[in-house]
Amino acid sequence: MYDIVLLATDGSTPAREALDRAVALARAEAATLHVLSVVDAGDLGLFSSADLAAVDGVLRDAAEDAVADAAQHAAEAGVDAVRAVRVGVPHHETVGYAADVDADLVVVGSHGRRGLSRALLGSVAARVVRGSPVPVLVVPPRP
């Protein structure tokens, strides 16, 4: 049913719960797991050009760490993972990556953002659902 499963992660607790589900699905389906983290280009626009390189490095490192942690978790469960980091608008990059790799399913955690920023900006997961060319599994937080 699924040959390629894409997990979009930011390293948050909801993303970790989505990781568990994505790994289980990939293992059960003998699917390839792609792990993607997107450095939000909008976050980079908040800084002066003098600070931009340092901030970009920190954000890229965080994205690389999130992808590496997810890939390690997958490997421990016997699932190989393809790692990817992109820079841009998270939902656009996620949908674009899904199309690029011909993913059969996108897995995301819900509620990565909290409070006012979530209300103002909307949910990345909801935007992925609206824009994705393939089914999206939104994994809610555990109670």
Short mmCIF file of N, CA and C in Angstrom, two decimals:
data_model
loop_
_atom_site.label_atom_id
_atom_site.label_comp_id
_atom_site.label_asym_id
_atom_site.label_seq_id
_atom_site.Cartn_x
_atom_site.Cartn_y
_atom_site.Cartn_z
N MET A 1 0.82 -1.19 0.00
CA MET A 1 0.00 0.00 0.00
C MET A 1 0.87 1.27 0.00
N TYR A 2 1.89 1.30 0.87
CA TYR A 2 2.80 2.44 0.93
C TYR A 2 4.21 1.97 0.59
N ASP A 3 4.80 2.58 -0.41
CA ASP A 3 6.19 2.29 -0.75
C ASP A 3 7.13 3.34 -0.18
N ILE A 4 6.66 4.58 -0.14
CA ILE A 4 7.47 5.68 0.39
C ILE A 4 6.63 6.47 1.39
N VAL A 5 7.12 6.51 2.63
CA VAL A 5 6.47 7.27 3.70
C VAL A 5 7.37 8.45 4.02
N LEU A 6 6.78 9.63 4.04
CA LEU A 6 7.52 10.85 4.37
C LEU A 6 7.11 11.34 5.75
N LEU A 7 8.08 11.48 6.63
CA LEU A 7 7.86 12.08 7.94
C LEU A 7 8.42 13.49 7.90
N ALA A 8 7.58 14.47 8.20
CA ALA A 8 8.04 15.85 8.36
C ALA A 8 8.20 16.10 9.85
N THR A 9 9.40 16.52 10.25
CA THR A 9 9.68 16.67 11.67
C THR A 9 10.36 18.00 11.97
N ASP A 10 10.07 18.52 13.15
CA ASP A 10 10.80 19.69 13.65
C ASP A 10 11.49 19.35 14.97
N GLY A 11 11.44 18.07 15.34
CA GLY A 11 12.08 17.63 16.57
C GLY A 11 11.24 17.84 17.81
N SER A 12 10.04 18.37 17.67
CA SER A 12 9.17 18.64 18.82
C SER A 12 8.56 17.34 19.35
N THR A 13 7.93 17.43 20.50
CA THR A 13 7.25 16.26 21.07
C THR A 13 6.17 15.73 20.12
N PRO A 14 5.32 16.59 19.54
CA PRO A 14 4.34 16.04 18.59
C PRO A 14 5.00 15.37 17.39
N ALA A 15 6.11 15.91 16.94
CA ALA A 15 6.82 15.29 15.82
C ALA A 15 7.39 13.94 16.22
N ARG A 16 7.81 13.81 17.46
CA ARG A 16 8.34 12.53 17.95
C ARG A 16 7.24 11.46 17.95
N GLU A 17 6.03 11.88 18.31
CA GLU A 17 4.91 10.93 18.27
C GLU A 17 4.59 10.53 16.83
N ALA A 18 4.70 11.48 15.91
CA ALA A 18 4.50 11.16 14.50
C ALA A 18 5.60 10.22 14.01
N LEU A 19 6.81 10.41 14.51
CA LEU A 19 7.92 9.52 14.15
C LEU A 19 7.61 8.08 14.52
N ASP A 20 7.11 7.88 15.72
CA ASP A 20 6.77 6.51 16.15
C ASP A 20 5.79 5.87 15.18
N ARG A 21 4.78 6.63 14.77
CA ARG A 21 3.77 6.10 13.84
C ARG A 21 4.37 5.87 12.46
N ALA A 22 5.18 6.79 11.98
CA ALA A 22 5.79 6.65 10.65
C ALA A 22 6.71 5.44 10.59
N VAL A 23 7.48 5.24 11.63
CA VAL A 23 8.39 4.09 11.68
C VAL A 23 7.59 2.79 11.69
N ALA A 24 6.54 2.75 12.49
CA ALA A 24 5.70 1.54 12.55
C ALA A 24 5.07 1.24 11.19
N LEU A 25 4.59 2.27 10.53
CA LEU A 25 3.99 2.08 9.20
C LEU A 25 5.03 1.62 8.18
N ALA A 26 6.18 2.28 8.18
CA ALA A 26 7.23 1.91 7.23
C ALA A 26 7.68 0.47 7.44
N ARG A 27 7.82 0.08 8.70
CA ARG A 27 8.24 -1.29 8.99
C ARG A 27 7.17 -2.29 8.55
N ALA A 28 5.91 -2.01 8.87
CA ALA A 28 4.82 -2.93 8.52
C ALA A 28 4.64 -3.05 7.01
N GLU A 29 4.89 -1.97 6.29
CA GLU A 29 4.69 -1.95 4.84
C GLU A 29 5.97 -2.24 4.05
N ALA A 30 7.10 -2.42 4.76
CA ALA A 30 8.41 -2.56 4.11
C ALA A 30 8.65 -1.37 3.18
N ALA A 31 8.28 -0.20 3.66
CA ALA A 31 8.39 1.03 2.87
C ALA A 31 9.70 1.75 3.18
N THR A 32 10.09 2.61 2.26
CA THR A 32 11.21 3.51 2.49
C THR A 32 10.70 4.69 3.29
N LEU A 33 11.42 5.04 4.35
CA LEU A 33 11.05 6.19 5.18
C LEU A 33 11.95 7.36 4.82
N HIS A 34 11.34 8.47 4.46
CA HIS A 34 12.07 9.72 4.25
C HIS A 34 11.78 10.61 5.44
N VAL A 35 12.82 11.20 6.00
CA VAL A 35 12.68 12.11 7.14
C VAL A 35 13.12 13.49 6.68
N LEU A 36 12.20 14.45 6.77
CA LEU A 36 12.44 15.81 6.30
C LEU A 36 12.26 16.80 7.44
N SER A 37 13.18 17.73 7.55
CA SER A 37 13.02 18.88 8.44
C SER A 37 13.25 20.13 7.61
N VAL A 38 12.41 21.13 7.83
CA VAL A 38 12.49 22.36 7.06
C VAL A 38 12.89 23.52 7.97
N VAL A 39 13.95 24.20 7.58
CA VAL A 39 14.34 25.44 8.25
C VAL A 39 13.41 26.51 7.71
N ASP A 40 12.62 27.10 8.59
CA ASP A 40 11.62 28.08 8.20
C ASP A 40 12.30 29.37 7.76
N ALA A 41 12.23 29.67 6.47
CA ALA A 41 12.86 30.88 5.94
C ALA A 41 12.27 32.13 6.57
N GLY A 42 11.03 32.07 7.02
CA GLY A 42 10.41 33.21 7.69
C GLY A 42 11.12 33.54 8.99
N ASP A 43 11.62 32.52 9.66
CA ASP A 43 12.37 32.75 10.90
C ASP A 43 13.67 33.50 10.61
N LEU A 44 14.25 33.26 9.45
CA LEU A 44 15.51 33.91 9.10
C LEU A 44 15.31 35.40 8.84
N GLY A 45 14.12 35.78 8.39
CA GLY A 45 13.84 37.17 8.09
C GLY A 45 13.74 38.06 9.32
N LEU A 46 13.73 37.48 10.49
CA LEU A 46 13.61 38.24 11.73
C LEU A 46 14.93 38.82 12.20
N PHE A 47 16.03 38.47 11.54
CA PHE A 47 17.35 38.84 12.03
C PHE A 47 18.06 39.77 11.06
N SER A 48 18.96 40.57 11.61
CA SER A 48 19.77 41.46 10.78
C SER A 48 20.74 40.63 9.96
N SER A 49 21.24 41.23 8.90
CA SER A 49 22.18 40.49 8.05
C SER A 49 23.44 40.10 8.80
N ALA A 50 23.81 40.90 9.81
CA ALA A 50 25.00 40.57 10.60
C ALA A 50 24.80 39.29 11.40
N ASP A 51 23.57 39.06 11.85
CA ASP A 51 23.27 37.87 12.66
C ASP A 51 22.80 36.68 11.83
N LEU A 52 22.46 36.94 10.58
CA LEU A 52 21.81 35.92 9.76
C LEU A 52 22.62 34.64 9.61
N ALA A 53 23.90 34.75 9.36
CA ALA A 53 24.72 33.54 9.16
C ALA A 53 24.74 32.68 10.41
N ALA A 54 24.87 33.32 11.57
CA ALA A 54 24.91 32.56 12.83
C ALA A 54 23.56 31.89 13.09
N VAL A 55 22.48 32.64 12.89
CA VAL A 55 21.14 32.09 13.13
C VAL A 55 20.85 30.97 12.13
N ASP A 56 21.20 31.19 10.88
CA ASP A 56 20.99 30.17 9.86
C ASP A 56 21.72 28.89 10.25
N GLY A 57 22.94 29.03 10.73
CA GLY A 57 23.71 27.86 11.17
C GLY A 57 23.05 27.13 12.32
N VAL A 58 22.55 27.88 13.29
CA VAL A 58 21.88 27.27 14.45
C VAL A 58 20.62 26.54 14.01
N LEU A 59 19.82 27.19 13.15
CA LEU A 59 18.58 26.56 12.69
C LEU A 59 18.85 25.33 11.83
N ARG A 60 19.86 25.40 10.98
CA ARG A 60 20.22 24.23 10.17
C ARG A 60 20.72 23.09 11.05
N ASP A 61 21.53 23.43 12.06
CA ASP A 61 22.01 22.40 12.98
C ASP A 61 20.84 21.73 13.69
N ALA A 62 19.86 22.52 14.13
CA ALA A 62 18.69 21.96 14.81
C ALA A 62 17.91 21.04 13.87
N ALA A 63 17.77 21.46 12.62
CA ALA A 63 17.06 20.62 11.64
C ALA A 63 17.83 19.34 11.37
N GLU A 64 19.14 19.46 11.21
CA GLU A 64 19.98 18.27 10.99
C GLU A 64 19.90 17.32 12.18
N ASP A 65 19.90 17.88 13.39
CA ASP A 65 19.79 17.06 14.60
C ASP A 65 18.45 16.33 14.65
N ALA A 66 17.36 17.04 14.31
CA ALA A 66 16.03 16.42 14.32
C ALA A 66 15.97 15.26 13.34
N VAL A 67 16.55 15.46 12.15
CA VAL A 67 16.55 14.41 11.13
C VAL A 67 17.44 13.24 11.57
N ALA A 68 18.60 13.54 12.12
CA ALA A 68 19.51 12.48 12.58
C ALA A 68 18.89 11.67 13.71
N ASP A 69 18.25 12.34 14.66
CA ASP A 69 17.60 11.64 15.76
C ASP A 69 16.49 10.73 15.25
N ALA A 70 15.70 11.24 14.31
CA ALA A 70 14.61 10.44 13.75
C ALA A 70 15.16 9.24 12.98
N ALA A 71 16.22 9.45 12.21
CA ALA A 71 16.82 8.35 11.45
C ALA A 71 17.40 7.29 12.38
N GLN A 72 18.00 7.73 13.48
CA GLN A 72 18.54 6.78 14.45
C GLN A 72 17.42 5.97 15.09
N HIS A 73 16.33 6.64 15.45
CA HIS A 73 15.17 5.94 16.03
C HIS A 73 14.64 4.90 15.03
N ALA A 74 14.56 5.29 13.77
CA ALA A 74 14.09 4.37 12.74
C ALA A 74 15.03 3.18 12.61
N ALA A 75 16.33 3.45 12.59
CA ALA A 75 17.32 2.37 12.46
C ALA A 75 17.22 1.38 13.62
N GLU A 76 16.98 1.90 14.82
CA GLU A 76 16.84 1.02 15.98
C GLU A 76 15.62 0.11 15.85
N ALA A 77 14.64 0.54 15.05
CA ALA A 77 13.45 -0.28 14.81
C ALA A 77 13.59 -1.11 13.53
N GLY A 78 14.77 -1.06 12.91
CA GLY A 78 15.00 -1.86 11.72
C GLY A 78 14.53 -1.21 10.42
N VAL A 79 14.36 0.11 10.45
CA VAL A 79 13.89 0.84 9.27
C VAL A 79 14.98 1.81 8.82
N ASP A 80 15.39 1.69 7.56
CA ASP A 80 16.36 2.65 7.01
C ASP A 80 15.63 3.93 6.66
N ALA A 81 16.30 5.06 6.85
CA ALA A 81 15.68 6.35 6.57
C ALA A 81 16.56 7.18 5.66
N VAL A 82 15.93 7.85 4.72
CA VAL A 82 16.58 8.83 3.86
C VAL A 82 16.41 10.18 4.54
N ARG A 83 17.51 10.91 4.73
CA ARG A 83 17.47 12.18 5.46
C ARG A 83 17.45 13.36 4.49
N ALA A 84 16.69 14.40 4.87
CA ALA A 84 16.67 15.61 4.05
C ALA A 84 16.39 16.83 4.92
N VAL A 85 17.06 17.92 4.59
CA VAL A 85 16.80 19.22 5.21
C VAL A 85 16.63 20.22 4.08
N ARG A 86 15.58 21.01 4.18
CA ARG A 86 15.33 22.06 3.20
C ARG A 86 15.12 23.39 3.92
N VAL A 87 15.28 24.47 3.19
CA VAL A 87 15.04 25.81 3.71
C VAL A 87 13.89 26.40 2.91
N GLY A 88 12.91 26.96 3.62
CA GLY A 88 11.78 27.57 2.93
C GLY A 88 10.58 27.66 3.83
N VAL A 89 9.42 27.70 3.24
CA VAL A 89 8.16 27.71 3.98
C VAL A 89 7.83 26.25 4.28
N PRO A 90 7.70 25.88 5.57
CA PRO A 90 7.59 24.46 5.91
C PRO A 90 6.53 23.67 5.14
N HIS A 91 5.32 24.19 5.04
CA HIS A 91 4.31 23.39 4.34
C HIS A 91 4.58 23.30 2.84
N HIS A 92 5.09 24.36 2.24
CA HIS A 92 5.44 24.29 0.81
C HIS A 92 6.56 23.29 0.57
N GLU A 93 7.58 23.34 1.39
CA GLU A 93 8.72 22.43 1.22
C GLU A 93 8.30 20.98 1.46
N THR A 94 7.43 20.76 2.43
CA THR A 94 6.97 19.39 2.73
C THR A 94 6.17 18.84 1.56
N VAL A 95 5.23 19.62 1.06
CA VAL A 95 4.42 19.19 -0.08
C VAL A 95 5.30 18.99 -1.32
N GLY A 96 6.24 19.90 -1.54
CA GLY A 96 7.15 19.77 -2.68
C GLY A 96 8.03 18.54 -2.59
N TYR A 97 8.54 18.28 -1.39
CA TYR A 97 9.39 17.10 -1.20
C TYR A 97 8.57 15.83 -1.43
N ALA A 98 7.34 15.80 -0.92
CA ALA A 98 6.48 14.63 -1.13
C ALA A 98 6.31 14.35 -2.62
N ALA A 99 6.11 15.40 -3.39
CA ALA A 99 5.97 15.23 -4.84
C ALA A 99 7.30 14.80 -5.47
N ASP A 100 8.40 15.40 -5.02
CA ASP A 100 9.72 15.08 -5.58
C ASP A 100 10.09 13.61 -5.42
N VAL A 101 9.77 13.03 -4.26
CA VAL A 101 10.16 11.64 -4.00
C VAL A 101 9.03 10.66 -4.29
N ASP A 102 7.90 11.19 -4.78
CA ASP A 102 6.74 10.36 -5.11
C ASP A 102 6.25 9.61 -3.87
N ALA A 103 6.14 10.33 -2.76
CA ALA A 103 5.68 9.72 -1.50
C ALA A 103 4.25 9.23 -1.64
N ASP A 104 3.94 8.18 -0.92
CA ASP A 104 2.58 7.64 -0.88
C ASP A 104 1.80 8.16 0.31
N LEU A 105 2.52 8.62 1.33
CA LEU A 105 1.90 9.09 2.56
C LEU A 105 2.84 10.09 3.23
N VAL A 106 2.26 11.16 3.77
CA VAL A 106 3.00 12.12 4.58
C VAL A 106 2.51 11.97 6.01
N VAL A 107 3.44 11.90 6.96
CA VAL A 107 3.09 11.80 8.38
C VAL A 107 3.62 13.04 9.09
N VAL A 108 2.74 13.72 9.81
CA VAL A 108 3.12 14.91 10.57
C VAL A 108 2.49 14.85 11.95
N GLY A 109 3.12 15.52 12.89
CA GLY A 109 2.53 15.68 14.22
C GLY A 109 1.67 16.93 14.23
N SER A 110 0.69 16.94 15.10
CA SER A 110 -0.14 18.14 15.22
C SER A 110 0.38 19.00 16.36
N HIS A 111 0.05 20.25 16.29
CA HIS A 111 0.34 21.20 17.38
C HIS A 111 1.82 21.41 17.65
N GLY A 112 2.61 21.57 16.61
CA GLY A 112 4.01 21.93 16.81
C GLY A 112 4.16 23.33 17.36
N ARG A 113 3.23 24.20 17.01
CA ARG A 113 3.24 25.57 17.54
C ARG A 113 2.19 25.67 18.63
N ARG A 114 2.39 26.61 19.50
CA ARG A 114 1.48 26.79 20.63
C ARG A 114 0.98 28.23 20.69
N GLY A 115 -0.13 28.40 21.36
CA GLY A 115 -0.61 29.72 21.73
C GLY A 115 -0.87 30.65 20.56
N LEU A 116 -0.46 31.90 20.74
CA LEU A 116 -0.76 32.95 19.79
C LEU A 116 -0.17 32.67 18.42
N SER A 117 1.06 32.15 18.36
CA SER A 117 1.67 31.91 17.05
C SER A 117 0.86 30.90 16.25
N ARG A 118 0.28 29.91 16.92
CA ARG A 118 -0.54 28.92 16.22
C ARG A 118 -1.82 29.57 15.70
N ALA A 119 -2.42 30.41 16.53
CA ALA A 119 -3.66 31.07 16.12
C ALA A 119 -3.42 32.02 14.95
N LEU A 120 -2.32 32.74 14.98
CA LEU A 120 -2.02 33.72 13.94
C LEU A 120 -1.52 33.07 12.66
N LEU A 121 -0.67 32.10 12.78
CA LEU A 121 -0.01 31.54 11.63
C LEU A 121 -0.71 30.31 11.06
N GLY A 122 -1.56 29.71 11.87
CA GLY A 122 -2.19 28.48 11.43
C GLY A 122 -1.25 27.31 11.63
N SER A 123 -1.75 26.15 11.49
CA SER A 123 -0.98 24.94 11.72
C SER A 123 -0.27 24.50 10.44
N VAL A 124 1.00 24.20 10.57
CA VAL A 124 1.74 23.66 9.42
C VAL A 124 1.08 22.37 8.96
N ALA A 125 0.67 21.55 9.92
CA ALA A 125 0.02 20.28 9.57
C ALA A 125 -1.23 20.52 8.74
N ALA A 126 -2.04 21.49 9.13
CA ALA A 126 -3.27 21.78 8.39
C ALA A 126 -2.95 22.26 6.98
N ARG A 127 -1.90 23.04 6.84
CA ARG A 127 -1.51 23.52 5.51
C ARG A 127 -0.95 22.40 4.64
N VAL A 128 -0.26 21.46 5.26
CA VAL A 128 0.22 20.30 4.51
C VAL A 128 -0.98 19.48 4.03
N VAL A 129 -1.96 19.28 4.90
CA VAL A 129 -3.15 18.53 4.52
C VAL A 129 -3.83 19.18 3.32
N ARG A 130 -3.97 20.49 3.36
CA ARG A 130 -4.64 21.20 2.26
C ARG A 130 -3.85 21.15 0.95
N GLY A 131 -2.53 21.14 1.04
CA GLY A 131 -1.73 21.23 -0.18
C GLY A 131 -1.15 19.94 -0.70
N SER A 132 -1.24 18.88 0.08
CA SER A 132 -0.56 17.64 -0.28
C SER A 132 -1.24 16.91 -1.44
N PRO A 133 -0.43 16.38 -2.35
CA PRO A 133 -0.98 15.58 -3.44
C PRO A 133 -1.27 14.14 -3.01
N VAL A 134 -0.87 13.78 -1.79
CA VAL A 134 -1.05 12.41 -1.29
C VAL A 134 -1.70 12.48 0.09
N PRO A 135 -2.20 11.35 0.59
CA PRO A 135 -2.80 11.35 1.92
C PRO A 135 -1.80 11.81 2.99
N VAL A 136 -2.35 12.45 4.02
CA VAL A 136 -1.55 12.94 5.14
C VAL A 136 -2.12 12.36 6.42
N LEU A 137 -1.26 11.76 7.21
CA LEU A 137 -1.63 11.26 8.53
C LEU A 137 -1.16 12.28 9.55
N VAL A 138 -2.11 12.91 10.25
CA VAL A 138 -1.78 13.87 11.29
C VAL A 138 -1.90 13.14 12.62
N VAL A 139 -0.78 13.02 13.32
CA VAL A 139 -0.74 12.27 14.57
C VAL A 139 -0.95 13.24 15.73
N PRO A 140 -2.05 13.07 16.47
CA PRO A 140 -2.31 13.98 17.59
C PRO A 140 -1.43 13.64 18.79
N PRO A 141 -1.29 14.60 19.70
CA PRO A 141 -0.50 14.30 20.91
C PRO A 141 -1.20 13.24 21.75
N ARG A 142 -0.40 12.47 22.44
CA ARG A 142 -0.97 11.47 23.35
C ARG A 142 -1.54 12.19 24.57
N PRO A 143 -2.65 11.68 25.09
CA PRO A 143 -3.24 12.33 26.28
C PRO A 143 -2.38 12.18 27.51
#
